[in-house]
Tab-separated table of C-alpha atoms in Angstrom:
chain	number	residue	atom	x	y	z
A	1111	UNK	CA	120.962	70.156	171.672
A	1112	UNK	CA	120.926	69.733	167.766
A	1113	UNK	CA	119.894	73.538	167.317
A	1114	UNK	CA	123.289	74.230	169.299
A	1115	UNK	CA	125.658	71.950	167.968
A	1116	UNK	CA	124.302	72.942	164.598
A	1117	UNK	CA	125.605	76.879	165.264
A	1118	UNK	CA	128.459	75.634	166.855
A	1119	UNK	CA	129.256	73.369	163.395
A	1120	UNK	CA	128.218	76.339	161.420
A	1121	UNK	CA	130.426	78.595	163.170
A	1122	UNK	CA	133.520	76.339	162.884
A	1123	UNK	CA	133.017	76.100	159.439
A	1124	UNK	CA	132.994	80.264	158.787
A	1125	UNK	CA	136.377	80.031	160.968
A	1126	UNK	CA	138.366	77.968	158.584
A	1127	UNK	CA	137.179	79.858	155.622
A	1128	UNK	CA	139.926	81.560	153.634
A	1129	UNK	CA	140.116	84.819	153.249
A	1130	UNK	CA	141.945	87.617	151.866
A	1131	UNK	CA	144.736	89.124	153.470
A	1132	UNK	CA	148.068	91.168	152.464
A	1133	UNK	CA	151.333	89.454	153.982
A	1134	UNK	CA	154.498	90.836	154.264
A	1135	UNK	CA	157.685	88.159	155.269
A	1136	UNK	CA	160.880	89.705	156.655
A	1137	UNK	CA	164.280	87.823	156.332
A	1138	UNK	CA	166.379	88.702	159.274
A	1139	UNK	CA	169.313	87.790	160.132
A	1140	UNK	CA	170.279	87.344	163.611
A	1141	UNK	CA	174.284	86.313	164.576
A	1142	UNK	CA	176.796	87.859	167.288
A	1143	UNK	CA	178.435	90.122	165.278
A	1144	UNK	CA	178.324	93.139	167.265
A	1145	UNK	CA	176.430	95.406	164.771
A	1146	UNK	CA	173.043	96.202	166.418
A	1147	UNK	CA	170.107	96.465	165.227
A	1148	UNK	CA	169.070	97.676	161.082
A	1149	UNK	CA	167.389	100.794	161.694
A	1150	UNK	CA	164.304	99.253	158.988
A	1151	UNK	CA	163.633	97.013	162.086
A	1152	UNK	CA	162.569	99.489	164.497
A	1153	UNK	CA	158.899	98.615	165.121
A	1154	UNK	CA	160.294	94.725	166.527
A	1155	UNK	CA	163.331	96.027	167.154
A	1156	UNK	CA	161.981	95.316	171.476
A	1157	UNK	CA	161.054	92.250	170.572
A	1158	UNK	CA	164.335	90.993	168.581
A	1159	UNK	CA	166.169	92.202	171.626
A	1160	UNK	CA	164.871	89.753	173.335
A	1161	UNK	CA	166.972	87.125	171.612
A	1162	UNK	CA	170.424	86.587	172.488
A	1163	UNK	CA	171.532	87.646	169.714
A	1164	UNK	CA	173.771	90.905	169.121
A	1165	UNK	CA	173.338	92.021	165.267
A	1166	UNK	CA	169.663	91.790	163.718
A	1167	UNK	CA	169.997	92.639	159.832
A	1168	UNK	CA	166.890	92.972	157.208
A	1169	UNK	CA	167.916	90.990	154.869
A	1170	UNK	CA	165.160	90.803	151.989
A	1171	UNK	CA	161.381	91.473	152.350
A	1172	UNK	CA	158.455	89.797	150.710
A	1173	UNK	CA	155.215	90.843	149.988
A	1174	UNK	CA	152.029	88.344	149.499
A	1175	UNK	CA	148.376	88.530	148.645
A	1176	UNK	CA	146.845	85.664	149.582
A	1177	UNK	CA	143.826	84.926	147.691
A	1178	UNK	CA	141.154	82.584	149.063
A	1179	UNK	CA	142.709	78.936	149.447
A	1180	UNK	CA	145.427	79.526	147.061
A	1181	UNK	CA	149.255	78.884	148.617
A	1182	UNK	CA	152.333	81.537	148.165
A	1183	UNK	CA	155.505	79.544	148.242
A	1184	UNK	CA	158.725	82.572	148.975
A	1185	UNK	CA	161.996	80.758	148.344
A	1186	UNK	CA	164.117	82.350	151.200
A	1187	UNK	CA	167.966	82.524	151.979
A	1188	UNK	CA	169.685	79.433	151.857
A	1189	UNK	CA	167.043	77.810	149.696
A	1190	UNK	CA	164.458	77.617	152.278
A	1191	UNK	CA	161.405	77.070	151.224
A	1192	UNK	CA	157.965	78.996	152.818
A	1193	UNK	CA	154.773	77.688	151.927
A	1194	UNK	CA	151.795	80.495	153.117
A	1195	UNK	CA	148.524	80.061	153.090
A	1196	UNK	CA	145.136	81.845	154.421
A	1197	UNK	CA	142.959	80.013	157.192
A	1198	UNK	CA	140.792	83.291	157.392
A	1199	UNK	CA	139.934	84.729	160.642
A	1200	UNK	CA	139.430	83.690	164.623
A	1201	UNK	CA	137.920	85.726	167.002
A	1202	UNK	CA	139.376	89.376	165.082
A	1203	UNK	CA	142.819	87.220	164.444
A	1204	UNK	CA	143.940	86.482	160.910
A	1205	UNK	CA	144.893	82.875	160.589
A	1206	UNK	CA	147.647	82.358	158.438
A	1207	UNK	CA	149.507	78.706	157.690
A	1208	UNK	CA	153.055	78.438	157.544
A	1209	UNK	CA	155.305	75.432	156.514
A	1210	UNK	CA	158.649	76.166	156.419
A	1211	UNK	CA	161.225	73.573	154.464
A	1212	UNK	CA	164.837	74.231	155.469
A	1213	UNK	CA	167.397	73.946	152.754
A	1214	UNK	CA	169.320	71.664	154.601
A	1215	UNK	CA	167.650	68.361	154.165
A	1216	UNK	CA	168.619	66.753	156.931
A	1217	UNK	CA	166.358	69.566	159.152
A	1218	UNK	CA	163.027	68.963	159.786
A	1219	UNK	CA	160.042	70.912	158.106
A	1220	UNK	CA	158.340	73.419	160.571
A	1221	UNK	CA	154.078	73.584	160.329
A	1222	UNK	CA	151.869	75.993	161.911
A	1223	UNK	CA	148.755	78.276	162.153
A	1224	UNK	CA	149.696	81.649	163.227
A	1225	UNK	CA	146.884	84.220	164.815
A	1226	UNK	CA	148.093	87.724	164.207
A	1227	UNK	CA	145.681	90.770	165.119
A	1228	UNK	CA	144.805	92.691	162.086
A	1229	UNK	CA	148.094	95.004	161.491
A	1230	UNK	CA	150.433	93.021	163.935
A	1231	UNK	CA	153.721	91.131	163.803
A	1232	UNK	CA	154.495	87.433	164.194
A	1233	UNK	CA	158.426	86.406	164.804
A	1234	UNK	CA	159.623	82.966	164.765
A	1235	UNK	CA	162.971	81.919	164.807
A	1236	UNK	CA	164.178	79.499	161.727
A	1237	UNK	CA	167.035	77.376	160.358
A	1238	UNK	CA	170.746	78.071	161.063
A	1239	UNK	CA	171.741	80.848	158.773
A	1240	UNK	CA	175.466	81.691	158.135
A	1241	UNK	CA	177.081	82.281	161.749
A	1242	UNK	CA	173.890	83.016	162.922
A	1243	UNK	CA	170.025	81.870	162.786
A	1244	UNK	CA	167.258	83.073	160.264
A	1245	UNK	CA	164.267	85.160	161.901
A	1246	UNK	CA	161.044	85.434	159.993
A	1247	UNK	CA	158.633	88.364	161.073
A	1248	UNK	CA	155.251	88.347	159.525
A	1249	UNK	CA	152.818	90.922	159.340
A	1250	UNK	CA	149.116	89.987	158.051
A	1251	UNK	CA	146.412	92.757	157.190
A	1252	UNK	CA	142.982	92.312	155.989
């Protein structure tokens, strides 16, 4: 039983090893204007339509290298505040920390670990933006 839980701890620890991985963040914006969907949003452009939302609009995109355990902080629209950081890799998914601080203090902060396949897209919905709602896609690559 020692020999096992001592592979089991050692593979644990090789899990929340940082690693290296290239990030991109999209800003969307999301709100019932009527205008569609921005033709640079085509590869989620399925998934956004899932929303209820009737205009989806790139609004600024941010690109990140994250180095080992060092944090990227992206100040996004209406002085929201990303924090990303690398958690390196679980079973062939990258593991990538988010904390998102809204702008409006009175909102609460938002924390997670996302797992995103090599090459694939992560979408989470964030803070009231404008008339509408900020969307944040991220796309992690090794």
């Amino acid at each position: 039983t020692a020999v096992l839980l001592a592979v089991l701890l050692g593979q644990s620890q090789v899990i929340a090893q940082a690693m290296e991985m290239e990030v991109t963040v999209r800003e969307i914006v999301a709100d019932n204007s009527g205008q569609g969907l921005d033709s640079k949003l085509g590869d989620i452009g399925k998934d956004l339509k899932k929303l209820t939302y009737t205009t989806y609009r790139l609004e600024k995109t941010h690109d990140q290298h994250l180095d080992g355990n060092a944090q990227s902080k992206i100040v996004l629209l209406g002085d929201n505040v990303l924090l990303l950081s690398s958690e390196g890799e679980d079973e062939g998914k990258l593991r990538l920390k988010v904390k998102l601080t809204p702008g409006d203090s009175k909102a609460r902060s938002f924390e997670s670990t996302l797992r995103i396949p090599d090459g694939g897209t992560f979408i989470i919905g964030g803070p009231a933006y404008g008339d509408g709602v900020l969307i944040l896609a991220f796309t992690a690559k090794k």
